[in-house]
Amino acid sequence: MTTSKSPKIRSFDEGAIEQFKNVFINENRGKPIVLLRFQDIKSLSFLDFLQIVPIKISELHPGAENHYSYYCYGDKKNLLIGVAPILIDGSNNGFLNFDSVLGKFREVSIKSGAMNFDFGIARTQCNYISYVDEIFHELEVSSLKNLKDNLIRWSWTYLNRVNDYFAGEKADAVIQPIIHYNHKAHTYSMKGGEVFVGGEAYAGYADLIRDIPHDQDLNRIELLILEKLTMCCNGAPGLLKFNISPQTLIDTFDTDEKVTRFHNLLLNQNLNPALVRMELIEKPYEEAEITLKSVCKRFWNFGISFAADDFGVKSQSHQIVLDLGEMIKEFKLDPISFKFKADQDLTKFLDNLAFIDYCRRLSDNREAIITAEALEDIDSLNFLIAHQVYYFQANLFCTKISIEEYKEIFHEMQDLPESVVNKILNSEELFLKLKENGNIFKLSRELGLIS
């Protein structure tokens, strides 16, 4: 047996389950005791998690650190923490509501992305008559049942919350504009954008995905996202990009009827299918009777196109493009998006060019559209333009805006002279104003640089 730095936390070595049971129960005869069961601890090391549990309990219930002792046994897959009150003057001050405290601890941890875990709780009186195994059996069975009940409850609570959110009529979506550089006219114009979840419930798509419990049906959630975003974009002009995983595409749209329904949804929302692009995100996928190519062909027959998201030399996107070599010919798989950081990715980008040339040859030398994301400065912009990359999805030009604002200003965000862009990006003062304003087209008008 080993003892941690805190005398109130005792940790037992692997295989010492009998010692854990005996010490925990025999030292606390005559007291109410609790068994906390944690399973599937993620995003945090076992030792860090072990240390943080008593700390978080104390933070959420001030004073708890001086009133309870902890006995720990297990690993990240199944951790048992026995909790017993420390009697002061021969009595205790009631017992903490561990269900509520651990529930808050779990919710805060998942929302912040710090960690994820499942838990179950059992409590009983540690009497003087029962054997150790009898008391522990009661705790073990009850904690397992509580954990299973919690999983069911969390599942339904989450899905109900998600369904309510997506069923709402409010257009809770934002768009990251895509800016095109016309190398012949030397102008910049907004051509469309990538659509994300927005609104009050979730600040962005990443927050929503991170908040999905690990045991949920991701395909169902992604379909809800796609439907919600499609409805939010009612009547929106320009190219609209929607993220979706290849596996969800295969599993969800496995029949002609389902793709036809989606096509009809687009038409009902006054959207041109030819301007809708499904961007396949970097996730592995498995094919059986239904292949990714066959599903994509169904969409292509309605004029809906595809892209490879977050393209990189070592990324899954490469495999997608290789697997879909025939698709590049048949469906003109296009564009390719990638995040570009000049100080890190120059070599990577040049390596990508060779692969992009391969894709272009597959598509009969058709000029592929390549979209650079996360662009941050004018030097990177000039570098990309020099290498014939003319599409940009970055805060350098415009931050995320609501769908409604996007519809209103789309026609105003056209044909911005290159000289105006260079003037703003090369001036430290104007560049600072751009960061505050968030829209280079709007700032240009405010400065009187364009009418």
Tab-separated table of C-alpha atoms in Angstrom:
chain	number	residue	atom	x	y	z
A	1	MET	CA	0.000	0.000	0.000
A	2	THR	CA	1.229	3.499	-0.799
A	3	THR	CA	0.170	6.771	0.772
A	4	SER	CA	-0.161	10.048	-1.172
A	5	LYS	CA	1.147	13.400	0.054
A	6	SER	CA	-2.217	14.229	1.583
A	7	PRO	CA	-2.892	12.072	4.695
A	8	LYS	CA	-6.601	12.079	3.789
A	9	ILE	CA	-6.060	10.292	0.431
A	10	ARG	CA	-4.888	6.666	0.601
A	11	SER	CA	-4.082	4.836	-2.631
A	12	PHE	CA	-3.831	1.057	-2.911
A	13	ASP	CA	-1.628	-0.799	-5.389
A	14	GLU	CA	-2.977	-2.877	-8.259
A	15	GLY	CA	-4.121	-6.285	-7.044
A	16	ALA	CA	-4.633	-5.093	-3.474
A	17	ILE	CA	-8.435	-5.031	-3.707
A	18	GLU	CA	-8.868	-7.044	-0.499
A	19	GLN	CA	-6.605	-4.663	1.386
A	20	PHE	CA	-8.554	-1.699	-0.026
A	21	LYS	CA	-11.879	-3.189	1.102
A	22	ASN	CA	-10.657	-4.109	4.570
A	23	VAL	CA	-8.937	-0.812	5.359
A	24	PHE	CA	-11.749	1.352	3.945
A	25	ILE	CA	-14.538	-0.497	5.743
A	26	ASN	CA	-12.865	-1.453	9.033
A	27	GLU	CA	-11.470	2.014	9.653
A	28	ASN	CA	-14.943	3.516	9.280
A	29	ARG	CA	-17.195	1.184	11.266
A	30	GLY	CA	-20.216	3.038	12.609
A	31	LYS	CA	-20.052	5.752	9.908
A	32	PRO	CA	-22.053	6.357	6.724
A	33	ILE	CA	-19.723	5.593	3.805
A	34	VAL	CA	-19.871	6.196	0.068
A	35	LEU	CA	-18.304	4.388	-2.896
A	36	LEU	CA	-17.601	6.537	-5.962
A	37	ARG	CA	-17.116	4.480	-9.135
A	38	PHE	CA	-15.478	6.163	-12.140
A	39	GLN	CA	-15.218	4.544	-15.566
A	40	ASP	CA	-13.705	5.485	-18.952
A	41	ILE	CA	-11.684	8.460	-17.714
A	42	LYS	CA	-10.526	10.431	-20.773
A	43	SER	CA	-8.212	13.384	-21.519
A	44	LEU	CA	-6.420	13.245	-18.166
A	45	SER	CA	-3.819	10.897	-16.697
A	46	PHE	CA	-4.953	8.489	-14.002
A	47	LEU	CA	-2.750	10.049	-11.303
A	48	ASP	CA	-3.886	13.575	-12.164
A	49	PHE	CA	-7.512	12.496	-12.040
A	50	LEU	CA	-6.945	10.738	-8.723
A	51	GLN	CA	-5.577	13.934	-7.199
A	52	ILE	CA	-8.164	16.259	-8.708
A	53	VAL	CA	-11.314	14.470	-7.476
A	54	PRO	CA	-11.004	15.522	-3.789
A	55	ILE	CA	-9.904	19.002	-4.914
A	56	LYS	CA	-12.961	19.462	-7.166
A	57	ILE	CA	-15.282	18.133	-4.475
A	58	SER	CA	-13.876	20.745	-2.090
A	59	GLU	CA	-14.169	23.526	-4.696
A	60	LEU	CA	-17.804	22.683	-5.409
A	61	HIS	CA	-18.572	22.178	-1.712
A	62	PRO	CA	-16.260	24.443	0.375
A	63	GLY	CA	-15.052	22.812	3.562
A	64	ALA	CA	-15.315	19.238	2.277
A	65	GLU	CA	-11.536	18.826	2.334
A	66	ASN	CA	-11.548	18.966	6.101
A	67	HIS	CA	-14.493	16.630	6.583
A	68	TYR	CA	-13.795	13.557	4.423
A	69	SER	CA	-11.072	10.967	3.899
A	70	TYR	CA	-10.546	9.122	0.613
A	71	TYR	CA	-9.459	5.558	-0.227
A	72	CYS	CA	-8.521	4.917	-3.871
A	73	TYR	CA	-8.133	1.736	-5.925
A	74	GLY	CA	-8.205	0.928	-9.659
A	75	ASP	CA	-7.268	2.480	-12.985
A	76	LYS	CA	-8.714	4.781	-15.705
A	77	LYS	CA	-11.136	2.104	-16.870
A	78	ASN	CA	-12.556	1.447	-13.419
A	79	LEU	CA	-11.585	3.577	-10.439
A	80	LEU	CA	-13.079	3.081	-6.976
A	81	ILE	CA	-12.879	5.864	-4.412
A	82	GLY	CA	-14.233	5.158	-0.956
A	83	VAL	CA	-15.268	8.252	0.991
A	84	ALA	CA	-15.858	8.441	4.740
A	85	PRO	CA	-16.601	11.408	7.005
A	86	ILE	CA	-14.024	12.529	9.529
A	87	LEU	CA	-15.796	12.711	12.879
A	88	ILE	CA	-15.267	15.950	14.764
A	89	ASP	CA	-15.924	15.708	18.521
A	90	GLY	CA	-17.466	12.297	17.916
A	91	SER	CA	-20.056	13.452	15.390
A	92	ASN	CA	-20.317	14.471	11.726
A	93	ASN	CA	-22.078	17.419	10.119
A	94	GLY	CA	-24.377	15.484	7.790
A	95	PHE	CA	-23.263	13.922	4.512
A	96	LEU	CA	-22.445	15.643	1.240
A	97	ASN	CA	-24.767	15.202	-1.773
A	98	PHE	CA	-22.173	13.489	-3.956
A	99	ASP	CA	-24.675	12.959	-6.813
A	100	SER	CA	-25.053	16.705	-7.236
A	101	VAL	CA	-21.377	17.544	-6.750
A	102	LEU	CA	-20.057	14.901	-9.167
A	103	GLY	CA	-22.779	15.805	-11.656
A	104	LYS	CA	-21.577	19.430	-11.684
A	105	PHE	CA	-17.940	18.269	-11.815
A	106	ARG	CA	-18.659	16.098	-14.870
A	107	GLU	CA	-20.698	18.759	-16.676
A	108	VAL	CA	-18.053	21.466	-16.190
A	109	SER	CA	-15.264	19.077	-17.239
A	110	ILE	CA	-16.991	18.070	-20.492
A	111	LYS	CA	-17.950	21.624	-21.469
A	112	SER	CA	-14.414	22.898	-20.894
A	113	GLY	CA	-12.907	19.947	-22.734
A	114	ALA	CA	-10.682	19.206	-19.739
A	115	MET	CA	-11.820	15.604	-19.302
A	116	ASN	CA	-14.677	13.162	-19.607
A	117	PHE	CA	-15.775	10.296	-17.379
A	118	ASP	CA	-18.760	8.255	-16.264
A	119	PHE	CA	-19.617	7.727	-12.608
A	120	GLY	CA	-21.910	5.856	-10.263
A	121	ILE	CA	-22.456	6.330	-6.533
A	122	ALA	CA	-23.443	3.986	-3.688
A	123	ARG	CA	-23.881	4.707	0.023
A	124	THR	CA	-24.555	2.609	3.082
A	125	GLN	CA	-24.047	2.577	6.828
A	126	CYS	CA	-20.807	0.831	7.745
A	127	ASN	CA	-22.209	-1.147	10.694
A	128	TYR	CA	-20.279	-3.215	13.224
A	129	ILE	CA	-22.105	-6.510	12.622
A	130	SER	CA	-21.802	-7.157	8.858
A	131	TYR	CA	-18.697	-8.690	7.317
A	132	VAL	CA	-16.479	-6.585	5.054
A	133	ASP	CA	-17.554	-8.505	1.940
A	134	GLU	CA	-21.252	-8.030	2.763
A	135	ILE	CA	-20.882	-4.254	3.083
A	136	PHE	CA	-18.676	-3.971	0.010
A	137	HIS	CA	-21.037	-6.125	-2.078
A	138	GLU	CA	-23.837	-3.691	-1.299
A	139	LEU	CA	-21.672	-0.751	-2.374
A	140	GLU	CA	-20.408	-2.466	-5.514
A	141	VAL	CA	-23.820	-3.569	-6.820
A	142	SER	CA	-25.440	-0.218	-6.047
A	143	SER	CA	-22.647	1.833	-7.642
A	144	LEU	CA	-22.789	-0.240	-10.850
A	145	LYS	CA	-26.569	0.137	-11.055
A	146	ASN	CA	-26.319	3.883	-10.452
A	147	LEU	CA	-23.665	4.212	-13.162
A	148	LYS	CA	-25.852	2.395	-15.701
A	149	ASP	CA	-28.851	4.523	-14.709
A	150	ASN	CA	-26.743	7.650	-15.151
A	151	LEU	CA	-25.642	6.598	-18.650
A	152	ILE	CA	-29.268	6.178	-19.709
A	153	ARG	CA	-30.287	9.459	-18.075
A	154	TRP	CA	-27.393	11.409	-19.616
A	155	SER	CA	-28.158	9.893	-22.997
A	156	TRP	CA	-31.786	10.980	-22.991
A	157	THR	CA	-31.068	14.338	-21.382
A	158	TYR	CA	-28.497	15.130	-24.042
A	159	LEU	CA	-30.591	13.947	-26.976
A	160	ASN	CA	-33.633	15.849	-25.724
A	161	ARG	CA	-31.512	18.989	-25.400
A	162	VAL	CA	-30.054	18.505	-28.879
A	163	ASN	CA	-33.465	17.808	-30.424
A	164	ASP	CA	-34.928	20.930	-28.817
A	165	TYR	CA	-32.026	22.989	-30.098
A	166	PHE	CA	-32.205	21.764	-33.666
A	167	ALA	CA	-35.996	21.851	-33.809
A	168	GLY	CA	-36.072	25.582	-33.048
A	169	GLU	CA	-37.029	28.056	-35.750
A	170	LYS	CA	-34.291	30.545	-34.892
A	171	ALA	CA	-31.563	30.685	-37.518
A	172	ASP	CA	-28.773	29.730	-35.140
A	173	ALA	CA	-25.939	29.482	-37.634
A	174	VAL	CA	-22.881	31.470	-38.614
A	175	ILE	CA	-20.754	31.445	-41.731
A	176	GLN	CA	-17.023	31.863	-42.296
A	177	PRO	CA	-16.835	33.709	-45.641
A	178	ILE	CA	-14.675	32.423	-48.488
A	179	ILE	CA	-12.839	35.187	-50.346
A	180	HIS	CA	-11.653	34.778	-53.957
A	181	TYR	CA	-8.738	36.667	-55.492
A	182	ASN	CA	-9.224	37.427	-59.187
A	183	HIS	CA	-5.648	37.398	-60.491
A	184	LYS	CA	-6.706	38.961	-63.788
A	185	ALA	CA	-8.791	41.833	-62.411
A	186	HIS	CA	-6.665	42.128	-59.201
A	187	THR	CA	-9.734	42.225	-56.977
A	188	TYR	CA	-11.099	40.288	-53.981
A	189	SER	CA	-14.721	39.081	-53.740
A	190	MET	CA	-16.774	36.951	-51.349
A	191	LYS	CA	-17.875	33.786	-53.127
A	192	GLY	CA	-19.614	31.984	-50.270
A	193	GLY	CA	-18.622	30.405	-47.001
A	194	GLU	CA	-18.492	27.470	-44.616
A	195	VAL	CA	-21.560	27.134	-42.391
A	196	PHE	CA	-21.249	26.404	-38.659
A	197	VAL	CA	-23.598	25.903	-35.742
A	198	GLY	CA	-24.081	29.156	-33.834
A	199	GLY	CA	-26.554	30.795	-31.496
A	200	GLU	CA	-26.818	30.948	-27.733
A	201	ALA	CA	-26.768	27.224	-26.923
A	202	TYR	CA	-23.396	26.620	-28.579
A	203	ALA	CA	-20.826	29.194	-29.587
A	204	GLY	CA	-19.670	27.119	-32.535
A	205	TYR	CA	-19.546	23.749	-34.214
A	206	ALA	CA	-16.523	22.655	-32.182
A	207	ASP	CA	-18.345	23.306	-28.891
A	208	LEU	CA	-21.303	21.235	-30.020
A	209	ILE	CA	-19.187	18.275	-31.109
A	210	ARG	CA	-17.104	18.402	-27.924
A	211	ASP	CA	-20.253	18.369	-25.813
A	212	ILE	CA	-21.520	15.133	-27.379
A	213	PRO	CA	-21.120	12.240	-24.905
A	214	HIS	CA	-18.716	9.622	-26.231
A	215	ASP	CA	-21.398	6.912	-26.355
A	216	GLN	CA	-23.823	8.885	-28.556
A	217	ASP	CA	-24.777	8.228	-32.158
A	218	LEU	CA	-22.547	10.734	-33.950
A	219	ASN	CA	-24.174	10.008	-37.294
A	220	ARG	CA	-27.553	11.102	-35.938
A	221	ILE	CA	-26.066	14.272	-34.439
A	222	GLU	CA	-24.261	15.162	-37.668
A	223	LEU	CA	-27.477	14.670	-39.626
A	224	LEU	CA	-29.301	17.001	-37.215
A	225	ILE	CA	-26.538	19.569	-37.695
A	226	LEU	CA	-26.728	19.280	-41.481
A	227	GLU	CA	-30.517	19.662	-41.507
A	228	LYS	CA	-30.444	22.614	-39.115
A	229	LEU	CA	-27.758	24.441	-41.094
A	230	THR	CA	-29.543	23.806	-44.377
A	231	MET	CA	-32.721	25.359	-42.985
A	232	CYS	CA	-30.794	28.296	-41.530
A	233	CYS	CA	-29.355	29.067	-44.970
A	234	ASN	CA	-32.795	29.606	-46.544
A	235	GLY	CA	-32.258	31.720	-49.655
A	236	ALA	CA	-28.554	32.356	-48.987
A	237	PRO	CA	-26.501	33.260	-52.085
A	238	GLY	CA	-23.081	31.977	-53.111
A	239	LEU	CA	-21.257	28.718	-52.418
A	240	LEU	CA	-22.201	27.019	-49.129
A	241	LYS	CA	-19.890	24.439	-47.564
A	242	PHE	CA	-21.090	21.913	-44.968
A	243	ASN	CA	-18.739	19.686	-42.964
A	244	ILE	CA	-19.617	15.998	-42.742
A	245	SER	CA	-17.629	12.869	-41.925
A	246	PRO	CA	-17.290	10.230	-44.671
A	247	GLN	CA	-18.745	7.583	-42.335
A	248	THR	CA	-21.860	9.635	-41.657
A	249	LEU	CA	-22.286	10.192	-45.377
A	250	ILE	CA	-22.084	6.429	-46.014
A	251	ASP	CA	-24.324	5.389	-43.104
A	252	THR	CA	-26.943	8.125	-43.405
A	253	PHE	CA	-27.389	8.415	-47.173
A	254	ASP	CA	-27.307	4.743	-48.108
A	255	THR	CA	-30.321	4.900	-50.454
A	256	ASP	CA	-31.392	7.046	-53.389
A	257	GLU	CA	-34.508	8.032	-51.469
A	258	LYS	CA	-32.553	9.669	-48.630
A	259	VAL	CA	-30.411	11.706	-51.002
A	260	THR	CA	-33.551	12.731	-52.904
A	261	ARG	CA	-35.075	13.928	-49.629
A	262	PHE	CA	-31.995	16.045	-48.930
A	263	HIS	CA	-32.129	17.468	-52.441
A	264	ASN	CA	-35.785	18.383	-51.940
A	265	LEU	CA	-34.895	20.012	-48.609
A	266	LEU	CA	-32.397	22.234	-50.456
A	267	LEU	CA	-34.993	23.214	-53.042
A	268	ASN	CA	-37.574	23.927	-50.350
A	269	GLN	CA	-35.070	26.266	-48.690
A	270	ASN	CA	-34.434	28.165	-51.939
A	271	LEU	CA	-30.903	26.818	-52.244
A	272	ASN	CA	-29.178	25.932	-55.509
A	273	PRO	CA	-27.774	22.369	-55.195
A	274	ALA	CA	-24.978	23.309	-57.598
A	275	LEU	CA	-23.748	25.791	-54.972
A	276	VAL	CA	-23.808	23.291	-52.096
A	277	ARG	CA	-20.541	21.557	-51.273
A	278	MET	CA	-20.145	18.646	-48.855
A	279	GLU	CA	-16.716	18.935	-47.240
A	280	LEU	CA	-15.458	15.517	-46.107
A	281	ILE	CA	-13.676	15.992	-42.799
A	282	GLU	CA	-10.545	14.138	-41.807
A	283	LYS	CA	-11.911	10.973	-40.190
A	284	PRO	CA	-11.323	7.316	-41.109
A	285	TYR	CA	-14.244	5.371	-42.534
A	286	GLU	CA	-15.227	1.804	-43.393
A	287	GLU	CA	-17.029	0.600	-46.498
A	288	ALA	CA	-19.085	-2.568	-46.939
A	289	GLU	CA	-21.882	-2.965	-49.481
A	290	ILE	CA	-22.314	0.807	-49.599
A	291	THR	CA	-19.192	2.679	-50.751
A	292	LEU	CA	-18.340	6.341	-50.344
A	293	LYS	CA	-18.077	6.654	-54.092
A	294	SER	CA	-21.591	5.268	-54.643
A	295	VAL	CA	-23.062	7.660	-52.081
A	296	CYS	CA	-21.221	10.636	-53.552
A	297	LYS	CA	-22.461	9.694	-57.005
A	298	ARG	CA	-26.051	10.017	-55.767
A	299	PHE	CA	-25.320	13.567	-54.609
A	300	TRP	CA	-23.399	14.375	-57.787
A	301	ASN	CA	-26.426	13.407	-59.876
A	302	PHE	CA	-28.251	16.322	-58.204
A	303	GLY	CA	-25.342	18.696	-58.849
A	304	ILE	CA	-23.988	18.662	-55.271
A	305	SER	CA	-20.181	18.724	-55.157
A	306	PHE	CA	-17.530	17.603	-52.688
A	307	ALA	CA	-14.342	18.798	-51.020
A	308	ALA	CA	-11.559	17.340	-48.885
A	309	ASP	CA	-11.222	19.286	-45.627
A	310	ASP	CA	-8.011	20.109	-43.725
A	311	PHE	CA	-5.827	18.688	-46.461
A	312	GLY	CA	-2.276	17.821	-45.391
A	313	VAL	CA	0.679	15.673	-46.377
A	314	LYS	CA	0.155	13.233	-43.493
A	315	SER	CA	-3.591	13.624	-43.190
A	316	GLN	CA	-6.495	11.284	-43.700
A	317	SER	CA	-7.607	13.633	-46.488
A	318	HIS	CA	-4.820	12.256	-48.670
A	319	GLN	CA	-6.276	8.789	-48.324
A	320	ILE	CA	-9.738	10.103	-49.156
A	321	VAL	CA	-8.449	11.731	-52.338
A	322	LEU	CA	-6.488	8.611	-53.301
A	323	ASP	CA	-9.461	6.357	-52.640
A	324	LEU	CA	-11.610	8.660	-54.710
A	325	GLY	CA	-9.301	8.877	-57.702
A	326	GLU	CA	-12.186	7.843	-59.929
A	327	MET	CA	-14.383	10.415	-58.234
A	328	ILE	CA	-11.980	13.178	-59.159
A	329	LYS	CA	-12.537	12.235	-62.788
A	330	GLU	CA	-16.264	11.681	-62.533
A	331	PHE	CA	-17.302	14.239	-59.941
A	332	LYS	CA	-14.422	16.756	-60.104
A	333	LEU	CA	-13.722	16.352	-56.367
A	334	ASP	CA	-12.966	19.908	-55.573
A	335	PRO	CA	-11.838	22.028	-53.779
A	336	ILE	CA	-9.167	21.008	-51.303
A	337	SER	CA	-9.047	23.008	-48.062
A	338	PHE	CA	-6.069	23.241	-45.736
A	339	LYS	CA	-4.902	25.295	-42.786
A	340	PHE	CA	-1.837	27.323	-43.652
A	341	LYS	CA	0.714	28.784	-41.247
A	342	ALA	CA	3.661	30.301	-43.053
A	343	ASP	CA	6.196	29.776	-40.263
A	344	GLN	CA	5.405	26.051	-40.012
A	345	ASP	CA	4.003	24.800	-43.285
A	346	LEU	CA	6.121	26.084	-46.183
A	347	THR	CA	7.712	22.700	-46.833
A	348	LYS	CA	4.451	20.916	-46.179
A	349	PHE	CA	2.682	23.213	-48.625
A	350	LEU	CA	5.262	22.591	-51.356
A	351	ASP	CA	4.870	18.847	-50.796
A	352	ASN	CA	1.124	19.334	-51.132
A	353	LEU	CA	1.583	21.024	-54.492
A	354	ALA	CA	2.951	17.789	-55.957
A	355	PHE	CA	-0.090	15.899	-54.725
A	356	ILE	CA	-2.422	18.625	-55.961
A	357	ASP	CA	-0.831	18.386	-59.399
A	358	TYR	CA	-1.609	14.668	-59.321
A	359	CYS	CA	-5.251	15.500	-58.560
A	360	ARG	CA	-5.320	18.006	-61.385
A	361	ARG	CA	-3.991	15.423	-63.826
A	362	LEU	CA	-6.697	13.013	-62.695
A	363	SER	CA	-9.283	15.663	-63.446
A	364	ASP	CA	-7.965	16.179	-66.991
A	365	ASN	CA	-5.856	19.189	-66.005
A	366	ARG	CA	-8.942	21.044	-64.777
A	367	GLU	CA	-7.853	23.854	-62.484
A	368	ALA	CA	-8.618	22.649	-58.952
A	369	ILE	CA	-9.943	25.111	-56.421
A	370	ILE	CA	-7.725	25.115	-53.344
A	371	THR	CA	-8.901	26.989	-50.262
A	372	ALA	CA	-6.405	28.234	-47.661
A	373	GLU	CA	-7.766	28.497	-44.123
A	374	ALA	CA	-6.439	30.324	-41.041
A	375	LEU	CA	-4.471	32.882	-43.039
A	376	GLU	CA	-2.946	35.487	-40.700
A	377	ASP	CA	-0.705	37.966	-42.547
A	378	ILE	CA	0.023	39.558	-45.923
A	379	ASP	CA	3.321	37.686	-46.430
A	380	SER	CA	1.458	34.372	-46.312
A	381	LEU	CA	-1.181	35.813	-48.628
A	382	ASN	CA	1.429	36.868	-51.188
A	383	PHE	CA	3.159	33.484	-50.935
A	384	LEU	CA	-0.077	31.632	-51.663
A	385	ILE	CA	-1.048	33.897	-54.555
A	386	ALA	CA	2.404	33.352	-56.053
A	387	HIS	CA	1.630	29.622	-55.962
A	388	GLN	CA	-1.768	30.059	-57.637
A	389	VAL	CA	-3.920	29.633	-54.539
A	390	TYR	CA	-6.725	32.149	-54.938
A	391	TYR	CA	-9.390	31.130	-52.372
A	392	PHE	CA	-9.120	32.116	-48.707
A	393	GLN	CA	-11.242	31.308	-45.665
A	394	ALA	CA	-9.686	33.409	-42.939
A	395	ASN	CA	-10.242	36.154	-40.391
A	396	LEU	CA	-7.669	38.177	-42.308
A	397	PHE	CA	-10.548	39.227	-44.567
A	398	CYS	CA	-13.677	38.590	-42.536
A	399	THR	CA	-14.569	36.894	-39.243
A	400	LYS	CA	-17.588	34.607	-38.825
A	401	ILE	CA	-20.885	36.420	-39.347
A	402	SER	CA	-24.526	35.407	-38.918
A	403	ILE	CA	-26.355	33.887	-41.858
A	404	GLU	CA	-28.722	36.855	-41.899
A	405	GLU	CA	-25.866	39.367	-42.107
A	406	TYR	CA	-24.187	37.228	-44.777
A	407	LYS	CA	-27.318	37.427	-46.934
A	408	GLU	CA	-27.520	41.203	-46.472
A	409	ILE	CA	-23.909	42.053	-47.314
A	410	PHE	CA	-23.079	39.366	-49.898
A	411	HIS	CA	-23.477	41.681	-52.886
A	412	GLU	CA	-21.583	44.466	-51.120
A	413	MET	CA	-18.547	42.240	-50.566
A	414	GLN	CA	-17.495	42.125	-54.197
A	415	ASP	CA	-14.631	43.482	-56.278
A	416	LEU	CA	-12.462	45.009	-53.540
A	417	PRO	CA	-9.306	46.347	-55.268
A	418	GLU	CA	-6.049	44.591	-54.419
A	419	SER	CA	-4.436	47.997	-53.776
A	420	VAL	CA	-6.943	48.644	-50.951
A	421	VAL	CA	-6.316	45.238	-49.372
A	422	ASN	CA	-2.551	45.782	-49.498
A	423	LYS	CA	-2.865	49.254	-47.988
A	424	ILE	CA	-4.810	47.940	-45.001
A	425	LEU	CA	-2.691	44.826	-44.441
A	426	ASN	CA	0.606	46.717	-44.755
A	427	SER	CA	-0.379	49.415	-42.247
A	428	GLU	CA	0.051	48.524	-38.575
A	429	GLU	CA	-2.615	51.032	-37.575
A	430	LEU	CA	-5.153	49.932	-40.213
A	431	PHE	CA	-4.432	46.250	-39.573
A	432	LEU	CA	-5.263	46.804	-35.895
A	433	LYS	CA	-8.536	48.462	-36.916
A	434	LEU	CA	-9.258	45.481	-39.178
A	435	LYS	CA	-8.894	43.115	-36.223
A	436	GLU	CA	-11.370	45.226	-34.258
A	437	ASN	CA	-13.797	45.611	-37.181
A	438	GLY	CA	-13.590	42.021	-38.451
A	439	ASN	CA	-14.540	42.807	-42.066
A	440	ILE	CA	-12.074	44.251	-44.586
A	441	PHE	CA	-14.878	45.243	-47.006
A	442	LYS	CA	-16.794	47.122	-44.317
A	443	LEU	CA	-13.619	48.802	-42.998
A	444	SER	CA	-12.658	49.927	-46.515
A	445	ARG	CA	-15.973	51.755	-46.824
A	446	GLU	CA	-15.676	53.319	-43.368
A	447	LEU	CA	-12.177	54.606	-44.275
A	448	GLY	CA	-13.461	56.008	-47.573
A	449	LEU	CA	-11.115	53.779	-49.571
A	450	ILE	CA	-14.037	52.517	-51.661
A	451	SER	CA	-17.510	53.940	-52.265
